[in-house]
Coordinates of C-alpha atoms in Angstrom, one line a residue:
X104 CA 0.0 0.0 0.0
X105 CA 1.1 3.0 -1.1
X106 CA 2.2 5.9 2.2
X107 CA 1.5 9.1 2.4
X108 CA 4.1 10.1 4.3
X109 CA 6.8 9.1 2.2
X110 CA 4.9 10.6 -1.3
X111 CA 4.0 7.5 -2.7
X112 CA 1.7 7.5 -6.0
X113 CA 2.1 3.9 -7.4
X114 CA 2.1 3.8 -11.4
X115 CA -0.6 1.3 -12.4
X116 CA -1.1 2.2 -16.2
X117 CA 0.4 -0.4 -18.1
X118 CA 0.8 1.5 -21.1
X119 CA 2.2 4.4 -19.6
X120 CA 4.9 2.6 -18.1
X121 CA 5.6 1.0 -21.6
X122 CA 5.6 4.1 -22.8
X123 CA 8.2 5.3 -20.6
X124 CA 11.0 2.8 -20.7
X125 CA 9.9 2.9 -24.5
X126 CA 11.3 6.3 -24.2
X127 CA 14.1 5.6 -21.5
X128 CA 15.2 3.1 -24.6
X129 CA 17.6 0.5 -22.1
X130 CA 20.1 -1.0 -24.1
X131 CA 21.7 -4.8 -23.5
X132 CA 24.9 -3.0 -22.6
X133 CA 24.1 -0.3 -20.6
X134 CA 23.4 0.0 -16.1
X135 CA 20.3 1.8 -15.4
X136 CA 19.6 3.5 -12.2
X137 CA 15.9 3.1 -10.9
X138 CA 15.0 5.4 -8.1
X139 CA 11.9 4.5 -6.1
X140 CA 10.8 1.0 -7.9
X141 CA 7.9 0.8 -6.0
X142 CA 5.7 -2.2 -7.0
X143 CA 8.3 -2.6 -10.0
X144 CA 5.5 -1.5 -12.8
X145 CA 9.0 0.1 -14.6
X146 CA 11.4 -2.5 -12.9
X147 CA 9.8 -5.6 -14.4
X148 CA 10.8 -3.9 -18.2
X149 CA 13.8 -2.7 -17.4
X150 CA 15.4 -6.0 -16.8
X151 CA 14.1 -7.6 -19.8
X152 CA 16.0 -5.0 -21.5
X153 CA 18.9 -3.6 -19.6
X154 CA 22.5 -5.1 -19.1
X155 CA 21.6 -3.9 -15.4
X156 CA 19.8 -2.4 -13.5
X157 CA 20.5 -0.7 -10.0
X158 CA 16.8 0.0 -8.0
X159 CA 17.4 2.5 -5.2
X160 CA 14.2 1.8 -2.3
X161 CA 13.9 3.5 0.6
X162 CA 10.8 1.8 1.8
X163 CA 11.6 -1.4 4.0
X164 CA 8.3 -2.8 3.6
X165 CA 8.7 -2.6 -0.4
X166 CA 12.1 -4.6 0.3
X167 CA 11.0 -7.9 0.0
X168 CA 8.5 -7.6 -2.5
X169 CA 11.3 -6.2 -4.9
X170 CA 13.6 -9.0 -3.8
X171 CA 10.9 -11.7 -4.3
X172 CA 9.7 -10.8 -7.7
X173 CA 13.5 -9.6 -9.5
X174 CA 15.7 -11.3 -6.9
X175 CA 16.5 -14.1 -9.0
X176 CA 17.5 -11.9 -11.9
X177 CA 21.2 -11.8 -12.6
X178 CA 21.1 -8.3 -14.2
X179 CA 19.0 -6.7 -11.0
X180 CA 20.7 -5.0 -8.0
X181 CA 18.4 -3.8 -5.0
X182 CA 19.6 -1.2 -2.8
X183 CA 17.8 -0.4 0.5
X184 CA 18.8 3.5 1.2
X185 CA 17.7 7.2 0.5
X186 CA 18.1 8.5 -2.6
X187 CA 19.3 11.7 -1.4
X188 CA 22.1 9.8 0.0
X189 CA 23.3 7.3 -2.1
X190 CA 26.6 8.0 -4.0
X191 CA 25.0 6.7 -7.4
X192 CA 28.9 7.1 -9.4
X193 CA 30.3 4.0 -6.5
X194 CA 26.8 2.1 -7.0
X195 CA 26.9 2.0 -10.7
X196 CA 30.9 0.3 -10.2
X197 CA 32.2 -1.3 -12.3
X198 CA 30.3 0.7 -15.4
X199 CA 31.8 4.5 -15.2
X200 CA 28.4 5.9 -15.6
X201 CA 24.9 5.1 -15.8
X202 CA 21.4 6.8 -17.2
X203 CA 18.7 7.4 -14.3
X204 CA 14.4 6.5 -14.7
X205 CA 12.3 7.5 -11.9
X206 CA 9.0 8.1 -11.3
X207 CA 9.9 10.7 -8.1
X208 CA 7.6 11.2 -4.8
X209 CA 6.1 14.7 -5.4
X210 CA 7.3 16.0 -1.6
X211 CA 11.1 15.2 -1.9
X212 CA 11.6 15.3 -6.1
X213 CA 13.4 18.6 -6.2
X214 CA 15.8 17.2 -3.6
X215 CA 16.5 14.4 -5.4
X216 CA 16.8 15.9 -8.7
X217 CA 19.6 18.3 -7.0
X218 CA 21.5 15.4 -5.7
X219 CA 21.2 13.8 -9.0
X220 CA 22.4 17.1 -10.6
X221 CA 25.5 16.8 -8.1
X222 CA 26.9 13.0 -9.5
X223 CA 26.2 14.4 -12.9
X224 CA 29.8 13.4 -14.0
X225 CA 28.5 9.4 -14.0
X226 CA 25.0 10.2 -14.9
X227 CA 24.8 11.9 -18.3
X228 CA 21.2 11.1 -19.0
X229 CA 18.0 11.1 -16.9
X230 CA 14.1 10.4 -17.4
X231 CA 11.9 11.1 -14.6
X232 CA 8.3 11.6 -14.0
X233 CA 7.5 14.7 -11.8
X234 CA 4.8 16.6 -11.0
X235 CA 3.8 18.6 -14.0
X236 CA 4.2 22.3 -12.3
X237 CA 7.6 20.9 -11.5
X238 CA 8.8 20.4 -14.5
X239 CA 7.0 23.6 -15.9
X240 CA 9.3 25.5 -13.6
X241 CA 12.3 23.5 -14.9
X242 CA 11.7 24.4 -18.8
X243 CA 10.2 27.9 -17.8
X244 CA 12.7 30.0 -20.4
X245 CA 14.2 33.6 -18.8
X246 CA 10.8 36.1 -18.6
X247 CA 8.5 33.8 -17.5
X248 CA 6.8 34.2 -13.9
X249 CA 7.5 30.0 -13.9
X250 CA 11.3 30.6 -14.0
X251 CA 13.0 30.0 -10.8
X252 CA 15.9 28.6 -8.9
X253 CA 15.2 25.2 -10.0
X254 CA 15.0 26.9 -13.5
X255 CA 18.6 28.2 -13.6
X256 CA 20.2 25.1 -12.1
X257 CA 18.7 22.5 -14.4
X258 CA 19.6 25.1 -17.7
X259 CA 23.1 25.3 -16.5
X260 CA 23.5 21.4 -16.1
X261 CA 21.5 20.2 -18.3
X262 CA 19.5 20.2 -21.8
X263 CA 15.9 19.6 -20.9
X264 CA 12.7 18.4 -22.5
X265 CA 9.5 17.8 -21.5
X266 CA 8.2 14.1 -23.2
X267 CA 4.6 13.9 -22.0
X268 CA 1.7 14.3 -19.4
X269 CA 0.7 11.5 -17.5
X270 CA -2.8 12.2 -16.0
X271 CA -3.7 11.2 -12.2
X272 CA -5.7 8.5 -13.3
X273 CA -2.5 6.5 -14.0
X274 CA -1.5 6.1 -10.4
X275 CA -2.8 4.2 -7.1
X276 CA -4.1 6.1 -5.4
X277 CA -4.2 8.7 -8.0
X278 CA -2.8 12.0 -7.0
X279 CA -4.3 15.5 -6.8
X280 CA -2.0 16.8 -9.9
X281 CA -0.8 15.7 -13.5
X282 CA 2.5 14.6 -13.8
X283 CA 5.0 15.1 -16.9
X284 CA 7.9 12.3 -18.0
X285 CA 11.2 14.8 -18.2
X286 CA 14.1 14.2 -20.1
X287 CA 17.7 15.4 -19.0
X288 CA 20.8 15.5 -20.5
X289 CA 24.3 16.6 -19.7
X290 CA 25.7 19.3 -20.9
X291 CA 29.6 19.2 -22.0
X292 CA 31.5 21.0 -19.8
X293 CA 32.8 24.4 -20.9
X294 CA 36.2 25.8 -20.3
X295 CA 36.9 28.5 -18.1
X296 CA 33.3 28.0 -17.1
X297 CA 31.8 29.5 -13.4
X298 CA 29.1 27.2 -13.4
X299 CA 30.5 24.5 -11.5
X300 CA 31.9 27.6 -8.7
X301 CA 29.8 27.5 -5.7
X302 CA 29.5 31.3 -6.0
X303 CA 27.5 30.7 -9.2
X304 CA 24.2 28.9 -7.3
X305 CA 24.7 30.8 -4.2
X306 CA 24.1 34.0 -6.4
X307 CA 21.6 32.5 -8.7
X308 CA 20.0 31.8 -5.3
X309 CA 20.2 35.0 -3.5
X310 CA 18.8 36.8 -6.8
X311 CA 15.2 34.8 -6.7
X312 CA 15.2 35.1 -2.4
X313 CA 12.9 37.5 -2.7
X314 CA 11.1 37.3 -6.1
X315 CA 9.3 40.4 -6.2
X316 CA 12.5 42.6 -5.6
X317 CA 15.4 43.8 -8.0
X318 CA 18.1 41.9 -9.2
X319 CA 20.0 44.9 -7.6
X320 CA 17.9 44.7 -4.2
X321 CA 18.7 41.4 -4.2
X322 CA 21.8 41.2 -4.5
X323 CA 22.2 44.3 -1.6
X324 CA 20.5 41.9 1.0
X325 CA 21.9 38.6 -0.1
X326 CA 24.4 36.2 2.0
X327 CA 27.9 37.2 3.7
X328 CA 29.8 35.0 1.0
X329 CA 27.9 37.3 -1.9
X330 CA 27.4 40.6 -0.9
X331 CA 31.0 40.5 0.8
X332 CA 31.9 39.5 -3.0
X333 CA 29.9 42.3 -4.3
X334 CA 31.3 45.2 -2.0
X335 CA 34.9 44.0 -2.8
X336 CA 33.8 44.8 -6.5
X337 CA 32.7 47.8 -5.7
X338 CA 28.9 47.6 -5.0
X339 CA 26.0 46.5 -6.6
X340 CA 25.6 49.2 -9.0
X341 CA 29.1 49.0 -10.3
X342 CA 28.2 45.1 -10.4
X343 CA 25.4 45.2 -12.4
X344 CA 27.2 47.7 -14.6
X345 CA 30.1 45.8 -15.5
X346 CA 28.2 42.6 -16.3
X347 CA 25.8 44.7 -18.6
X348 CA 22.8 44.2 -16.9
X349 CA 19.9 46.9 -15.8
X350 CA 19.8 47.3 -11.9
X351 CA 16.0 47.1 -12.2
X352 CA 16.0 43.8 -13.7
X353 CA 14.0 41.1 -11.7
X354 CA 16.0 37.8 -11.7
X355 CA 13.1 35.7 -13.3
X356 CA 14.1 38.0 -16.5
X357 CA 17.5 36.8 -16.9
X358 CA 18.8 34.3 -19.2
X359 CA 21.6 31.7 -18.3
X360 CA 24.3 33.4 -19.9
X361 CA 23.6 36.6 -18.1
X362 CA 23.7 34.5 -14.9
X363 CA 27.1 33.0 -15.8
X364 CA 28.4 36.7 -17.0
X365 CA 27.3 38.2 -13.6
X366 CA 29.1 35.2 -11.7
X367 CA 32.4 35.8 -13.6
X368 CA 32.2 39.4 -13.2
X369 CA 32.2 39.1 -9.6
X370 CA 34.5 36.3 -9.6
X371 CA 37.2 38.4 -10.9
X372 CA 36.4 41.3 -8.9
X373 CA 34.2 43.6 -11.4

């Protein structure tokens, strides 16, 4: 039985699970990471198809179910911890790297999609089923009222794309919202690029801390580490100037690249 408390919406639809690791497209040679397994509607295709396949389950009671209906599979591995935890790049060993499915819990799926974001290096590839406002915020472009934190980290990590809307009908018990299947990608690596500096999220995060305040405002009342960044550059107007940006921009207007040009710019001092 699915529990509240831990966000669980079960996926019963046959065909939209098909659908989905239609989609995910496991190959013979590849791992696969599977977060939350849950009854295994996704699990029970996967190892039909995949070299491997990792399953990542926090619920104890789901344990043995898992382990009595893939247990005997050769290709399946069952791990019993929190997702937000687990270091996926040592659980994916021997293969270097691995491609992620989920179908997330609604309450913890941003955290989880930020850890995922962190062991990016061995997990170039994700398709994940979140809430449908969720991943609205994710692919909201700059100048939308959707565009957010959440926005700014997945663009500068990732290339995303929203698949398709599963309705609530889908799920036992069926939730309150739609969802929407995700994909992620990777992006290469630049060089010389801030986005991997802590400075660059921390700023990114004290711009949207208050959303209905200036990108300027912000960035006067934001943490120690930033504004004692920006006052070594000589204040936020000087700031602002130098990276080319209007002080009564509001952050949801920015794009990524401004984001990354305001980051250097006080990286190197203004």
């Amino acid at each position: 039985m699915a529990k509240k408390s831990l966000g669980q919406n079960f996926l019963s639809d046959a065909g939209v699970a098909e659908r989905i690791v239609r989609e995910f497209a496991p190959r013979a040679d590849e791992t696969v990471v599977e977060i939350g397994p849950g009854g295994g509607a996704l699990t029970r295709r996967l190892v039909e198809r995949a070299g491997r396949v990792v399953a990542v389950e926090f619920d104890r009671e789901l344990i043995p179910v898992l382990r009595e209906r893939f247990g005997a599979r050769e290709n399946f591995t069952l791990l019993h911890d929190d997702a937000l935890k687990v270091d996926y790049c040592a659980a994916v060993s021997p293969a270097a790297s691995a491609r992620v499915i989920a179908n997330l819990p609604y309450n913890i799926a941003t955290a989880i999609l930020q850890r995922l974001l962190e062991q990016r290096a061995c997990l170039p590839e994700m398709v994940l089923m979140l809430q449908r406002e969720v991943v609205e915020r994710i692919t909201a472009p700059a100048g939308s009222s959707e565009r957010g934190y959440l926005s700014v980290l997945v663009e500068a990590f990732c290339e995303a794309e929203a698949i398709f809307d599963v309705s609530p009908e889908a799920f036992r018990p069926p939730p309150k919202v739609w969802s929407t299947v995700v994909r992620l990608r990777s992006r290469a690596p630049e060089p010389d690029d801030v986005r991997d500096d802590p400075l660059f999220l921390r700023l990114v995060g004290a711009g949207f801390a208050q959303r209905r305040k200036t990108i300027h405002n912000n960035l006067r009342g934001a943490p120690a580490f930033v504004t004692a960044l920006v006052e070594e550059s000589g204040g936020a107007p000087k700031v602002l100037a130098d990276a080319g940006l209007e002080p009564s921009r509001r952050a949801e207007s920015l794009t990524l690249a401004e984001w990354l040009r305001l980051a250097s710019t006080l990286k190197r001092g203004g």
